[in-house]
Tab-separated table of C-alpha atoms in Angstrom:
chain	number	residue	atom	x	y	z
A	1	MET	CA	-43.995	-42.102	32.168
A	2	SER	CA	-41.862	-45.236	32.091
A	3	ALA	CA	-42.572	-48.227	34.331
A	4	ARG	CA	-41.028	-47.692	37.760
A	5	ALA	CA	-38.651	-50.022	39.568
A	6	ALA	CA	-37.944	-50.455	43.261
A	7	PHE	CA	-35.023	-48.303	44.346
A	8	PRO	CA	-31.738	-50.100	45.107
A	9	SER	CA	-29.665	-49.371	48.174
A	10	PRO	CA	-28.710	-45.720	48.877
A	11	LEU	CA	-25.068	-46.416	48.065
A	12	GLN	CA	-25.932	-47.953	44.675
A	13	THR	CA	-28.299	-45.080	43.947
A	14	GLN	CA	-25.662	-42.468	44.752
A	15	TYR	CA	-23.124	-44.267	42.551
A	16	LYS	CA	-25.563	-44.444	39.609
A	17	ALA	CA	-26.565	-40.806	40.011
A	18	GLN	CA	-22.932	-39.697	39.954
A	19	ALA	CA	-22.290	-41.867	36.891
A	20	VAL	CA	-25.194	-40.170	35.081
A	21	LEU	CA	-23.951	-36.683	36.019
A	22	ASP	CA	-20.411	-37.584	34.873
A	23	ARG	CA	-21.812	-38.823	31.576
A	24	LEU	CA	-23.780	-35.591	31.224
A	25	ALA	CA	-20.634	-33.524	31.784
A	26	ALA	CA	-18.780	-35.502	29.103
A	27	LEU	CA	-21.597	-35.156	26.551
A	28	ARG	CA	-21.955	-31.452	27.335
A	29	ALA	CA	-18.247	-30.940	26.664
A	30	ALA	CA	-18.526	-32.862	23.378
A	31	ARG	CA	-21.473	-30.674	22.345
A	32	GLU	CA	-19.847	-27.388	23.330
A	33	HIS	CA	-18.589	-26.443	19.860
A	34	TRP	CA	-22.089	-26.817	18.402
A	35	THR	CA	-23.790	-24.393	20.777
A	36	PRO	CA	-22.392	-21.116	19.299
A	37	ALA	CA	-23.506	-22.126	15.799
A	38	TRP	CA	-27.009	-23.007	17.050
A	39	ARG	CA	-27.245	-19.694	18.900
A	40	GLU	CA	-26.284	-17.734	15.819
A	41	LEU	CA	-28.735	-19.696	13.655
A	42	ALA	CA	-31.528	-18.847	16.072
A	43	GLU	CA	-30.493	-15.186	16.333
A	44	GLN	CA	-30.215	-14.680	12.562
A	45	ILE	CA	-33.240	-16.705	11.375
A	46	MET	CA	-35.751	-17.615	14.103
A	47	PRO	CA	-34.975	-15.994	17.467
A	48	ARG	CA	-37.697	-17.840	19.396
A	49	LYS	CA	-35.759	-21.064	18.857
A	50	GLY	CA	-32.866	-19.685	20.902
A	51	LEU	CA	-34.656	-18.839	24.150
A	52	GLN	CA	-33.328	-21.953	25.912
A	53	ALA	CA	-29.764	-21.170	24.840
A	54	TYR	CA	-29.734	-18.108	27.087
A	55	GLY	CA	-31.697	-19.625	29.951
A	56	LEU	CA	-34.802	-17.573	29.130
A	57	ALA	CA	-38.183	-18.950	30.035
A	58	LEU	CA	-40.464	-20.120	27.271
A	59	GLY	CA	-42.843	-17.289	26.450
A	60	ALA	CA	-40.209	-14.595	26.930
A	61	ARG	CA	-39.762	-12.042	24.164
A	62	PRO	CA	-37.208	-13.342	21.651
A	63	GLY	CA	-34.341	-11.008	20.861
A	64	ASP	CA	-34.860	-10.292	17.159
A	65	GLU	CA	-32.500	-7.326	16.923
A	66	ALA	CA	-30.267	-9.142	14.408
A	67	VAL	CA	-33.108	-9.945	11.971
A	68	PHE	CA	-33.653	-7.363	9.209
A	69	ASP	CA	-35.191	-9.594	6.532
A	70	SER	CA	-37.922	-12.223	6.905
A	71	THR	CA	-36.922	-14.285	3.850
A	72	PRO	CA	-34.854	-16.866	5.805
A	73	ALA	CA	-37.622	-17.437	8.371
A	74	HIS	CA	-40.270	-17.655	5.660
A	75	SER	CA	-38.184	-20.133	3.635
A	76	LEU	CA	-37.639	-22.204	6.771
A	77	GLU	CA	-41.372	-22.280	7.497
A	78	LEU	CA	-42.159	-23.343	3.927
A	79	LEU	CA	-39.634	-26.188	3.995
A	80	ALA	CA	-40.891	-27.416	7.382
A	81	SER	CA	-44.479	-27.302	6.141
A	82	ALA	CA	-43.491	-29.174	2.982
A	83	LEU	CA	-41.854	-31.932	5.038
A	84	GLY	CA	-45.025	-32.239	7.052
A	85	GLY	CA	-47.067	-32.584	3.889
A	86	LEU	CA	-44.636	-35.086	2.353
A	87	LEU	CA	-44.035	-37.300	5.390
A	88	THR	CA	-46.863	-37.006	7.951
A	89	ASN	CA	-49.783	-35.429	6.132
A	90	PRO	CA	-52.860	-35.705	8.397
A	91	ALA	CA	-55.173	-35.673	5.388
A	92	LEU	CA	-53.641	-38.834	3.887
A	93	PRO	CA	-52.746	-42.322	5.153
A	94	TRP	CA	-48.985	-41.771	5.128
A	95	PHE	CA	-48.002	-45.353	5.959
A	96	ASP	CA	-49.316	-48.895	5.757
A	97	LEU	CA	-48.528	-52.101	7.643
A	98	LYS	CA	-47.480	-55.065	5.511
A	99	LEU	CA	-45.950	-58.512	6.005
A	100	HIS	CA	-42.405	-59.439	5.145
A	101	ARG	CA	-42.045	-61.672	2.122
A	102	GLY	CA	-42.752	-65.262	3.057
A	103	ALA	CA	-44.829	-64.463	6.165
A	104	PRO	CA	-48.222	-66.203	6.393
A	105	GLY	CA	-51.076	-64.027	5.149
A	106	SER	CA	-54.531	-65.151	6.179
A	107	GLU	CA	-57.714	-63.096	6.185
A	108	GLU	CA	-57.407	-62.750	9.970
A	109	ILE	CA	-53.883	-61.326	9.631
A	110	ARG	CA	-54.944	-58.878	6.931
A	111	GLY	CA	-57.790	-57.683	9.113
A	112	PHE	CA	-55.363	-57.283	12.012
A	113	LEU	CA	-52.978	-55.171	9.917
A	114	SER	CA	-55.803	-52.981	8.600
A	115	ALA	CA	-57.218	-52.398	12.110
A	116	CYS	CA	-53.762	-51.565	13.499
A	117	ARG	CA	-53.072	-49.066	10.734
A	118	GLU	CA	-56.402	-47.296	11.253
A	119	ARG	CA	-55.819	-47.153	15.016
A	120	LEU	CA	-52.323	-45.726	14.593
A	121	LEU	CA	-53.449	-43.111	12.066
A	122	ALA	CA	-56.250	-42.069	14.415
A	123	LEU	CA	-53.703	-41.769	17.234
A	124	PHE	CA	-51.401	-39.518	15.211
A	125	ASN	CA	-54.322	-37.307	14.118
A	126	THR	CA	-55.965	-37.017	17.536
A	127	GLU	CA	-55.598	-33.558	19.063
A	128	ALA	CA	-55.147	-34.987	22.562
A	129	THR	CA	-51.835	-36.653	21.675
A	130	GLY	CA	-50.354	-33.391	20.368
A	131	PHE	CA	-48.591	-35.052	17.435
A	132	GLN	CA	-49.608	-32.728	14.605
A	133	ALA	CA	-48.967	-29.700	16.822
A	134	CYS	CA	-45.440	-30.647	17.808
A	135	VAL	CA	-44.251	-32.387	14.639
A	136	HIS	CA	-44.130	-29.025	12.830
A	137	GLU	CA	-41.764	-27.725	15.527
A	138	LEU	CA	-39.654	-30.835	14.993
A	139	TYR	CA	-39.410	-30.108	11.256
A	140	LEU	CA	-38.446	-26.487	12.020
A	141	ASP	CA	-35.622	-27.665	14.304
A	142	LEU	CA	-34.520	-30.225	11.731
A	143	CYS	CA	-34.288	-27.686	8.896
A	144	LEU	CA	-32.770	-24.954	11.065
A	145	PHE	CA	-30.262	-26.831	13.238
A	146	GLY	CA	-29.974	-30.143	11.369
A	147	THR	CA	-31.071	-32.144	14.442
A	148	ALA	CA	-34.465	-32.485	16.102
A	149	VAL	CA	-35.811	-34.404	19.106
A	150	LEU	CA	-39.284	-35.856	19.739
A	151	TYR	CA	-40.202	-37.442	23.071
A	152	VAL	CA	-42.877	-40.173	22.959
A	153	GLU	CA	-44.292	-41.388	26.272
A	154	PRO	CA	-47.373	-43.265	27.480
A	155	ASP	CA	-50.138	-41.055	28.795
A	156	PRO	CA	-53.040	-42.115	31.053
A	157	ASP	CA	-55.499	-39.847	29.247
A	158	SER	CA	-54.503	-39.993	25.565
A	159	LEU	CA	-52.529	-43.300	25.689
A	160	VAL	CA	-49.550	-41.667	23.956
A	161	ARG	CA	-48.168	-38.152	24.294
A	162	PHE	CA	-45.775	-36.516	21.818
A	163	ASN	CA	-43.510	-33.640	22.802
A	164	ALA	CA	-40.889	-31.853	20.686
A	165	ARG	CA	-37.979	-30.907	22.918
A	166	PRO	CA	-35.654	-27.899	22.349
A	167	LEU	CA	-32.292	-28.961	20.979
A	168	PHE	CA	-30.394	-26.857	23.522
A	169	GLU	CA	-31.512	-29.095	26.394
A	170	VAL	CA	-30.573	-32.403	24.747
A	171	HIS	CA	-27.228	-34.258	24.714
A	172	LEU	CA	-26.835	-37.189	22.305
A	173	ALA	CA	-24.491	-40.146	21.862
A	174	GLU	CA	-24.375	-42.865	19.189
A	175	ASP	CA	-23.633	-46.570	19.200
A	176	ALA	CA	-21.021	-48.209	16.977
A	177	ARG	CA	-23.454	-48.234	14.028
A	178	GLY	CA	-24.011	-44.488	14.134
A	179	VAL	CA	-27.520	-44.783	15.632
A	180	VAL	CA	-28.483	-42.514	18.537
A	181	ASP	CA	-28.931	-44.739	21.603
A	182	THR	CA	-28.227	-42.326	24.494
A	183	VAL	CA	-30.149	-39.151	25.312
A	184	ILE	CA	-29.535	-37.039	28.408
A	185	ARG	CA	-31.876	-34.087	28.709
A	186	THR	CA	-31.554	-31.157	31.114
A	187	TYR	CA	-34.703	-29.191	31.786
A	188	SER	CA	-36.590	-27.518	34.606
A	189	LEU	CA	-39.970	-27.751	36.307
A	190	THR	CA	-41.506	-25.658	39.021
A	191	ALA	CA	-41.130	-26.999	42.538
A	192	ARG	CA	-44.878	-27.622	42.620
A	193	GLN	CA	-44.715	-29.711	39.421
A	194	ALA	CA	-41.737	-31.709	40.678
A	195	TRP	CA	-43.495	-32.417	43.996
A	196	SER	CA	-46.685	-33.430	42.166
A	197	GLN	CA	-44.782	-35.902	39.982
A	198	TRP	CA	-42.327	-37.463	42.449
A	199	GLY	CA	-43.587	-36.530	45.915
A	200	LEU	CA	-41.387	-37.718	48.794
A	201	ALA	CA	-38.654	-38.814	46.371
A	202	CYS	CA	-37.766	-35.102	46.013
A	203	SER	CA	-34.924	-33.725	48.091
A	204	PRO	CA	-35.795	-31.829	51.310
A	205	ASP	CA	-34.857	-28.550	49.607
A	206	VAL	CA	-37.331	-29.136	46.784
A	207	GLN	CA	-40.030	-30.214	49.217
A	208	LYS	CA	-39.485	-26.985	51.129
A	209	LEU	CA	-39.615	-24.952	47.896
A	210	ALA	CA	-42.883	-26.642	46.951
A	211	GLN	CA	-44.410	-25.309	50.158
A	212	GLU	CA	-42.830	-21.858	50.295
A	213	SER	CA	-42.122	-20.936	46.633
A	214	PRO	CA	-44.107	-23.365	44.462
A	215	GLU	CA	-43.258	-21.509	41.215
A	216	ALA	CA	-39.482	-21.615	41.784
A	217	ARG	CA	-37.640	-23.570	39.098
A	218	VAL	CA	-35.929	-26.893	39.806
A	219	ASN	CA	-33.212	-28.141	37.417
A	220	LEU	CA	-33.707	-31.775	36.416
A	221	VAL	CA	-31.935	-34.442	34.355
A	222	HIS	CA	-33.598	-37.195	32.335
A	223	ALA	CA	-31.122	-39.835	31.162
A	224	VAL	CA	-31.976	-42.744	28.842
A	225	PHE	CA	-29.312	-45.189	27.666
A	226	PRO	CA	-28.940	-48.917	26.836
A	227	ARG	CA	-28.842	-51.184	29.857
A	228	GLN	CA	-25.648	-53.213	29.880
A	229	GLU	CA	-26.662	-55.953	32.323
A	230	ARG	CA	-30.213	-57.256	32.374
A	231	ASN	CA	-32.369	-60.373	32.326
A	232	PRO	CA	-34.348	-60.355	29.052
A	233	ALA	CA	-36.905	-62.798	30.492
A	234	SER	CA	-37.701	-60.581	33.485
A	235	PRO	CA	-40.829	-58.370	33.325
A	236	ALA	CA	-39.327	-55.884	35.828
A	237	SER	CA	-38.547	-52.397	34.533
A	238	ALA	CA	-35.018	-52.787	35.915
A	239	ASP	CA	-34.443	-55.317	33.112
A	240	PHE	CA	-35.958	-53.317	30.253
A	241	PRO	CA	-33.587	-52.707	27.301
A	242	TYR	CA	-33.199	-48.981	28.096
A	243	ALA	CA	-32.412	-47.602	31.541
A	244	CYS	CA	-34.152	-44.422	32.680
A	245	PHE	CA	-33.090	-41.996	35.423
A	246	PHE	CA	-34.700	-38.779	36.612
A	247	LEU	CA	-32.352	-36.708	38.816
A	248	GLU	CA	-32.250	-33.361	40.508
A	249	GLN	CA	-29.343	-31.705	38.740
A	250	ASP	CA	-28.152	-29.594	41.674
A	251	SER	CA	-28.409	-32.123	44.510
A	252	GLY	CA	-27.934	-35.336	42.512
A	253	VAL	CA	-30.964	-36.935	44.203
A	254	VAL	CA	-32.482	-39.790	42.171
A	255	LEU	CA	-36.175	-39.086	41.697
A	256	GLU	CA	-36.966	-42.178	39.649
A	257	GLU	CA	-35.127	-45.182	38.253
A	258	SER	CA	-37.018	-47.222	35.684
A	259	GLY	CA	-36.773	-48.398	32.113
A	260	TYR	CA	-38.185	-48.358	28.587
A	261	HIS	CA	-38.878	-51.109	26.083
A	262	GLU	CA	-37.850	-48.761	23.248
A	263	LEU	CA	-35.873	-45.552	23.082
A	264	PRO	CA	-38.539	-42.891	23.800
A	265	TYR	CA	-36.627	-40.169	21.960
A	266	MET	CA	-36.684	-39.888	18.163
A	267	CYS	CA	-33.601	-37.937	17.012
A	268	PRO	CA	-33.643	-37.405	13.216
A	269	ARG	CA	-30.697	-35.642	11.562
A	270	TRP	CA	-30.920	-33.845	8.194
A	271	ALA	CA	-27.400	-34.925	7.230
A	272	LYS	CA	-24.372	-35.800	9.324
A	273	VAL	CA	-20.655	-36.350	9.133
A	274	SER	CA	-19.462	-39.801	10.127
A	275	GLY	CA	-18.547	-39.828	13.808
A	276	GLU	CA	-20.686	-36.800	14.738
A	277	ALA	CA	-23.818	-37.239	16.831
A	278	TYR	CA	-25.464	-34.002	15.642
A	279	GLY	CA	-26.645	-33.190	12.135
A	280	ARG	CA	-26.210	-30.309	9.749
A	281	GLY	CA	-29.188	-28.785	7.982
A	282	PRO	CA	-30.051	-26.151	5.384
A	283	GLY	CA	-29.916	-23.473	8.076
A	284	LEU	CA	-26.199	-24.027	8.595
A	285	THR	CA	-25.595	-24.046	4.838
A	286	ALA	CA	-27.464	-20.760	4.426
A	287	LEU	CA	-25.939	-19.065	7.473
A	288	SER	CA	-23.301	-17.082	5.552
A	289	ASP	CA	-25.931	-15.789	3.115
A	290	VAL	CA	-28.254	-14.956	6.003
A	291	ARG	CA	-25.535	-12.955	7.777
A	292	VAL	CA	-24.881	-10.933	4.630
A	293	LEU	CA	-28.587	-10.473	3.898
A	294	ASN	CA	-29.323	-9.091	7.363
A	295	ALA	CA	-26.294	-6.783	7.187
A	296	MET	CA	-27.195	-5.521	3.697
A	297	SER	CA	-30.853	-5.018	4.673
A	298	ARG	CA	-29.768	-2.999	7.678
A	299	THR	CA	-27.455	-0.880	5.507
A	300	ALA	CA	-30.204	-0.348	2.918
A	301	LEU	CA	-32.592	0.846	5.630
A	302	MET	CA	-29.983	3.292	6.941
A	303	ALA	CA	-29.297	4.571	3.414
A	304	ALA	CA	-32.993	5.041	2.662
A	305	GLU	CA	-33.455	6.863	5.961
A	306	LYS	CA	-30.604	9.214	5.159
A	307	MET	CA	-32.042	9.951	1.743
A	308	SER	CA	-35.540	10.637	3.102
A	309	ASP	CA	-34.264	12.580	6.120
A	310	PRO	CA	-30.726	13.689	5.198
A	311	PRO	CA	-28.284	15.404	7.579
A	312	LEU	CA	-28.510	19.215	7.509
A	313	MET	CA	-25.751	21.762	7.009
A	314	VAL	CA	-26.546	24.741	9.221
A	315	PRO	CA	-24.440	27.943	9.419
A	316	ASP	CA	-23.028	28.774	12.836
A	317	ASP	CA	-24.641	32.227	12.750
A	318	GLY	CA	-27.616	33.967	11.235
A	319	PHE	CA	-30.465	31.912	12.747
A	320	LEU	CA	-32.517	32.861	15.771
A	321	GLY	CA	-33.422	30.064	18.149
A	322	PRO	CA	-33.376	26.313	17.474
A	323	ILE	CA	-33.764	24.746	14.032
A	324	HIS	CA	-37.092	22.926	13.505
A	325	SER	CA	-36.684	20.369	10.709
A	326	GLY	CA	-39.978	18.537	11.276
A	327	PRO	CA	-43.102	18.909	9.117
A	328	GLY	CA	-44.465	22.470	9.361
A	329	GLY	CA	-41.522	23.551	11.544
A	330	LEU	CA	-40.562	27.255	11.616
A	331	SER	CA	-36.924	28.372	11.797
A	332	TYR	CA	-36.172	32.110	12.158
A	333	TYR	CA	-33.169	33.834	10.590
A	334	ARG	CA	-31.977	37.445	10.631
A	335	ALA	CA	-33.434	39.648	7.934
A	336	GLY	CA	-30.989	40.257	5.128
A	337	SER	CA	-28.856	37.217	5.918
A	338	GLN	CA	-27.799	35.054	2.951
A	339	ASP	CA	-27.301	31.968	5.129
A	340	ARG	CA	-29.613	29.056	4.421
A	341	ILE	CA	-30.114	25.520	5.730
A	342	GLU	CA	-28.986	22.969	3.158
A	343	ALA	CA	-29.200	19.174	3.084
A	344	LEU	CA	-25.935	17.262	3.070
A	345	PRO	CA	-25.748	15.491	-0.323
A	346	VAL	CA	-26.306	11.727	0.105
A	347	ARG	CA	-25.790	9.650	-3.034
A	348	VAL	CA	-26.854	6.001	-2.686
A	349	ASP	CA	-27.749	3.620	-5.502
A	350	LEU	CA	-30.640	1.845	-3.831
A	351	GLY	CA	-31.388	-0.081	-7.027
A	352	SER	CA	-27.999	-1.817	-6.933
A	353	ILE	CA	-28.370	-2.576	-3.232
A	354	GLU	CA	-31.830	-4.053	-3.783
A	355	ALA	CA	-30.481	-6.204	-6.634
A	356	MET	CA	-27.709	-7.575	-4.378
A	357	ILE	CA	-30.244	-8.238	-1.617
A	358	GLU	CA	-32.522	-10.074	-4.046
A	359	ARG	CA	-29.646	-12.327	-5.169
A	360	ARG	CA	-29.042	-13.289	-1.545
A	361	ARG	CA	-32.738	-13.950	-1.061
A	362	GLN	CA	-32.822	-16.226	-4.077
A	363	SER	CA	-29.773	-18.108	-2.832
A	364	ILE	CA	-31.409	-18.666	0.551
A	365	ARG	CA	-34.646	-19.853	-1.071
A	366	ARG	CA	-32.708	-22.371	-3.178
A	367	ILE	CA	-30.834	-23.673	-0.126
A	368	PHE	CA	-34.175	-24.222	1.604
A	369	LEU	CA	-35.344	-26.106	-1.547
A	370	ALA	CA	-38.036	-23.606	-2.508
A	371	ASP	CA	-37.370	-24.265	-6.204
A	372	GLN	CA	-37.772	-28.034	-5.703
A	373	LEU	CA	-40.969	-27.705	-3.696
A	374	ALA	CA	-42.684	-25.199	-6.000
A	375	PRO	CA	-45.952	-26.476	-7.555
A	376	GLU	CA	-45.967	-27.614	-11.151
A	377	ALA	CA	-47.129	-25.228	-13.860
A	378	THR	CA	-50.778	-25.672	-14.772
A	379	ASN	CA	-49.963	-26.031	-18.482
A	380	SER	CA	-47.498	-28.928	-18.000
A	381	THR	CA	-48.245	-32.250	-19.656
A	382	ALA	CA	-48.431	-35.445	-17.624
A	383	THR	CA	-45.060	-36.578	-18.989
A	384	GLU	CA	-43.383	-33.268	-18.114
A	385	ALA	CA	-44.864	-33.335	-14.613
A	386	ARG	CA	-43.667	-36.914	-14.097
A	387	ILE	CA	-40.115	-36.065	-15.254
A	388	ARG	CA	-39.954	-33.012	-12.962
A	389	GLN	CA	-41.311	-35.058	-10.061
A	390	ALA	CA	-38.598	-37.678	-10.631
A	391	GLU	CA	-35.925	-34.955	-10.621
A	392	LYS	CA	-37.266	-33.530	-7.352
A	393	MET	CA	-37.290	-36.953	-5.734
A	394	ARG	CA	-33.654	-37.514	-6.689
A	395	ILE	CA	-32.749	-34.347	-4.789
A	396	LEU	CA	-35.031	-34.947	-1.800
A	397	GLY	CA	-34.400	-38.688	-1.706
A	398	PRO	CA	-31.449	-38.785	0.719
A	399	VAL	CA	-33.196	-36.490	3.208
A	400	LEU	CA	-36.537	-38.277	3.107
A	401	GLY	CA	-34.802	-41.646	3.269
A	402	ARG	CA	-32.925	-40.631	6.419
A	403	MET	CA	-36.178	-39.331	7.900
A	404	GLN	CA	-37.807	-42.711	7.320
A	405	THR	CA	-34.932	-44.485	9.056
A	406	GLU	CA	-34.344	-42.132	11.996
A	407	PHE	CA	-37.825	-40.739	12.580
A	408	LEU	CA	-40.795	-42.508	11.007
A	409	ALA	CA	-39.703	-46.111	11.635
A	410	PRO	CA	-38.909	-45.708	15.369
A	411	LEU	CA	-41.945	-43.431	15.794
A	412	ILE	CA	-44.396	-45.997	14.404
A	413	GLU	CA	-42.690	-48.846	16.276
A	414	ARG	CA	-42.852	-46.963	19.584
A	415	ALA	CA	-46.511	-45.975	19.156
A	416	PHE	CA	-47.485	-49.476	17.970
A	417	ASN	CA	-45.828	-51.186	20.937
A	418	ILE	CA	-47.368	-48.778	23.462
A	419	LEU	CA	-50.846	-49.425	22.077
A	420	LEU	CA	-50.193	-53.168	21.983
A	421	ARG	CA	-49.057	-53.233	25.625
A	422	GLU	CA	-52.079	-51.139	26.655
A	423	GLY	CA	-54.471	-53.556	24.951
A	424	GLU	CA	-55.645	-50.921	22.446
A	425	LEU	CA	-54.937	-53.093	19.395
A	426	PRO	CA	-56.631	-56.324	18.290
A	427	PRO	CA	-55.135	-59.548	19.705
A	428	TRP	CA	-51.984	-60.739	17.965
A	429	PRO	CA	-53.042	-63.352	15.370
A	430	LYS	CA	-52.072	-66.948	15.958
A	431	GLY	CA	-49.395	-68.146	13.571
A	432	LEU	CA	-47.991	-64.663	12.917
A	433	PRO	CA	-44.318	-64.651	14.005
A	434	GLN	CA	-42.932	-61.693	15.935
A	435	GLY	CA	-40.959	-59.321	13.738
A	436	SER	CA	-42.865	-60.236	10.569
A	437	LEU	CA	-44.405	-56.781	10.095
A	438	ARG	CA	-42.946	-54.025	7.967
A	439	VAL	CA	-43.987	-50.447	7.233
A	440	ASP	CA	-44.673	-49.118	3.752
A	441	TYR	CA	-44.480	-45.327	3.527
A	442	ALA	CA	-46.668	-43.249	1.236
A	443	THR	CA	-43.920	-40.685	0.727
A	444	PRO	CA	-43.328	-39.057	-2.666
A	445	ILE	CA	-40.240	-41.226	-3.158
A	446	ALA	CA	-42.251	-44.418	-2.730
A	447	GLN	CA	-44.991	-43.035	-4.963
A	448	ALA	CA	-42.462	-42.092	-7.644
A	449	GLN	CA	-40.983	-45.600	-7.509
A	450	ARG	CA	-44.420	-47.168	-7.843
A	451	GLN	CA	-45.280	-44.860	-10.742
A	452	ALA	CA	-42.070	-45.884	-12.512
A	453	GLU	CA	-42.890	-49.565	-12.021
A	454	ALA	CA	-46.451	-49.020	-13.243
A	455	GLU	CA	-45.132	-47.209	-16.313
A	456	ASN	CA	-42.771	-50.113	-17.052
A	457	LEU	CA	-45.639	-52.570	-16.732
A	458	GLY	CA	-47.786	-50.493	-19.092
A	459	GLN	CA	-44.963	-50.205	-21.622
A	460	ALA	CA	-44.439	-53.973	-21.607
A	461	VAL	CA	-48.135	-54.593	-22.234
A	462	ARG	CA	-48.254	-52.020	-25.049
A	463	TYR	CA	-45.119	-53.510	-26.637
A	464	LEU	CA	-46.598	-57.007	-26.679
A	465	GLU	CA	-50.061	-55.898	-27.818
A	466	PRO	CA	-49.423	-56.502	-31.575
A	467	LEU	CA	-48.461	-60.099	-30.822
A	468	LEU	CA	-51.741	-60.683	-28.983
A	469	THR	CA	-53.944	-59.600	-31.904
A	470	GLY	CA	-56.250	-62.360	-33.035
A	471	GLY	CA	-56.552	-64.226	-29.765
A	472	ASP	CA	-52.852	-64.665	-28.864
A	473	PRO	CA	-51.882	-66.878	-31.811
A	474	PHE	CA	-48.292	-67.171	-30.602
A	475	HIS	CA	-49.296	-68.100	-27.030
A	476	VAL	CA	-47.335	-65.174	-25.597
A	477	LEU	CA	-49.483	-65.067	-22.458
A	478	ASP	CA	-48.148	-68.480	-21.495
A	479	ASN	CA	-45.040	-66.635	-20.282
A	480	PHE	CA	-46.949	-64.549	-17.710
A	481	GLU	CA	-48.820	-65.128	-14.493
A	482	PRO	CA	-51.941	-62.942	-14.760
A	483	ASP	CA	-52.866	-63.222	-11.082
A	484	ALA	CA	-49.430	-62.047	-9.966
A	485	MET	CA	-49.522	-59.126	-12.435
A	486	ALA	CA	-53.000	-58.088	-11.270
A	487	ARG	CA	-52.043	-58.153	-7.597
A	488	HIS	CA	-48.799	-56.301	-8.287
A	489	ALA	CA	-50.676	-53.621	-10.251
A	490	ALA	CA	-53.115	-53.178	-7.352
A	491	THR	CA	-50.142	-52.666	-5.040
A	492	LEU	CA	-48.480	-50.163	-7.385
A	493	PHE	CA	-51.588	-47.993	-7.504
A	494	GLY	CA	-52.015	-48.079	-3.730
A	495	LEU	CA	-55.277	-50.012	-3.474
A	496	PRO	CA	-56.126	-50.970	0.134
A	497	ALA	CA	-55.353	-54.590	1.020
A	498	GLU	CA	-58.997	-55.282	1.898
A	499	TYR	CA	-59.965	-54.650	-1.736
A	500	LEU	CA	-58.195	-57.852	-2.805
A	501	ARG	CA	-59.707	-61.246	-2.162
A	502	PRO	CA	-57.460	-63.840	-0.541
A	503	LYS	CA	-55.981	-66.296	-3.033
A	504	GLU	CA	-57.956	-69.164	-1.570
A	505	HIS	CA	-61.208	-67.197	-2.030
A	506	VAL	CA	-60.309	-66.478	-5.658
A	507	GLU	CA	-59.699	-70.168	-6.229
A	508	ALA	CA	-63.022	-71.047	-4.606
A	509	VAL	CA	-64.862	-68.571	-6.867
A	510	ARG	CA	-63.230	-70.093	-9.934
A	511	GLN	CA	-64.117	-73.592	-8.863
A	512	ALA	CA	-67.720	-72.547	-8.296
A	513	ARG	CA	-67.847	-71.016	-11.775
A	514	LYS	CA	-66.913	-74.284	-13.459
A	515	PRO	CA	-69.869	-76.247	-14.842
């Protein structure tokens, strides 16, 4: 929970609460044209993602009546899992902390960066924080709807708590640069939960519900937006960069007014049109194919059912009693009658229907990048694998680059600052300026770039090798700085920073080696 501030006067509180509710109404109206598309995406591909759209409680049975083929859902799951493996793989160190060029780099600072990275990776992989559990849901929302939301808050037990929020409860707004800076979320808690969290700040109606009907739902609003007027030097939460309000949606009662040092919501978009706050993902691109696939699958099932259990043509006379068409059924007819029960001819080319369905399935798999994420053939050479990997990265590059900007960077910054404020990181080194840290990502794009640089370095060395035969007779090596090349090569191949000696230590070793 954010740091709390003393409540202002009742009149100021009422004015602020009404301003938040007015802002919510405006953002809800701006989001209105997106809601039908999100509902249809959930209905056609993954119905459990649409429970909130219809006001159903989490855990209710999703309405999957419109789904007749599992290919879209399976393709969605594969793409979400691939993003998890590419961006936040728990089995690999998926980021590193480095210094900006020109920042001082002592042994103390390198040790500080290494300790911070290990602490952050342990935080993201700890079960208590819930990161690995909820980040997969975030990737599902991102691929399905094009927009996803992750809430990051301090927690007294696990230090940091991660929570993926349903898109249907979130309303977004951007600043002039196209960066999400305002999030207003509508959600509900039971009266007992609301009373436990805010106590006497709850309205009398909620307090009464907590006593009489503790499981009754209470509609709430959580609004976070940039604070326009504040004192940057003040440590009070009322002067934090982001304002925070918790309200009762029905009564407008302010439950809590506080602030955040950073925006607690990460809101990545798959791709977006300039001026729109919400993104567009592969799910929206594949929606027309998904509609047709579900309709064709339904028709194919009906056709197959008719062929296996066709309609019967029965004469209006000649049979005694009802017709029994089930297995082993007996139907009696008058002796000597020529009337017989015949099946109505049903002619359906199921092969052609299945071929059309398979074309739609392949189209959906391509839209969800199944062809780009497929593993390399086992008989491929290293050169072929490298060329294919470069082609895949060119296609995935824009998406992964946006994810780094809108998700990974603010996520790591938020978690780092929470741990730093809680005293869970080593002391900040003396002489290290604020803002001198940067994050290096171990994503496939970064790895492909490093591999290309390493290949260029190897080609240059191989090209100059004939000139170096015989002890460098032409003094070619005078043009190069071997120490810089060695350190750059170590960086390209991802060696940990602690493997490299500081430059001053290298110089001391060389001096000690001299006779």
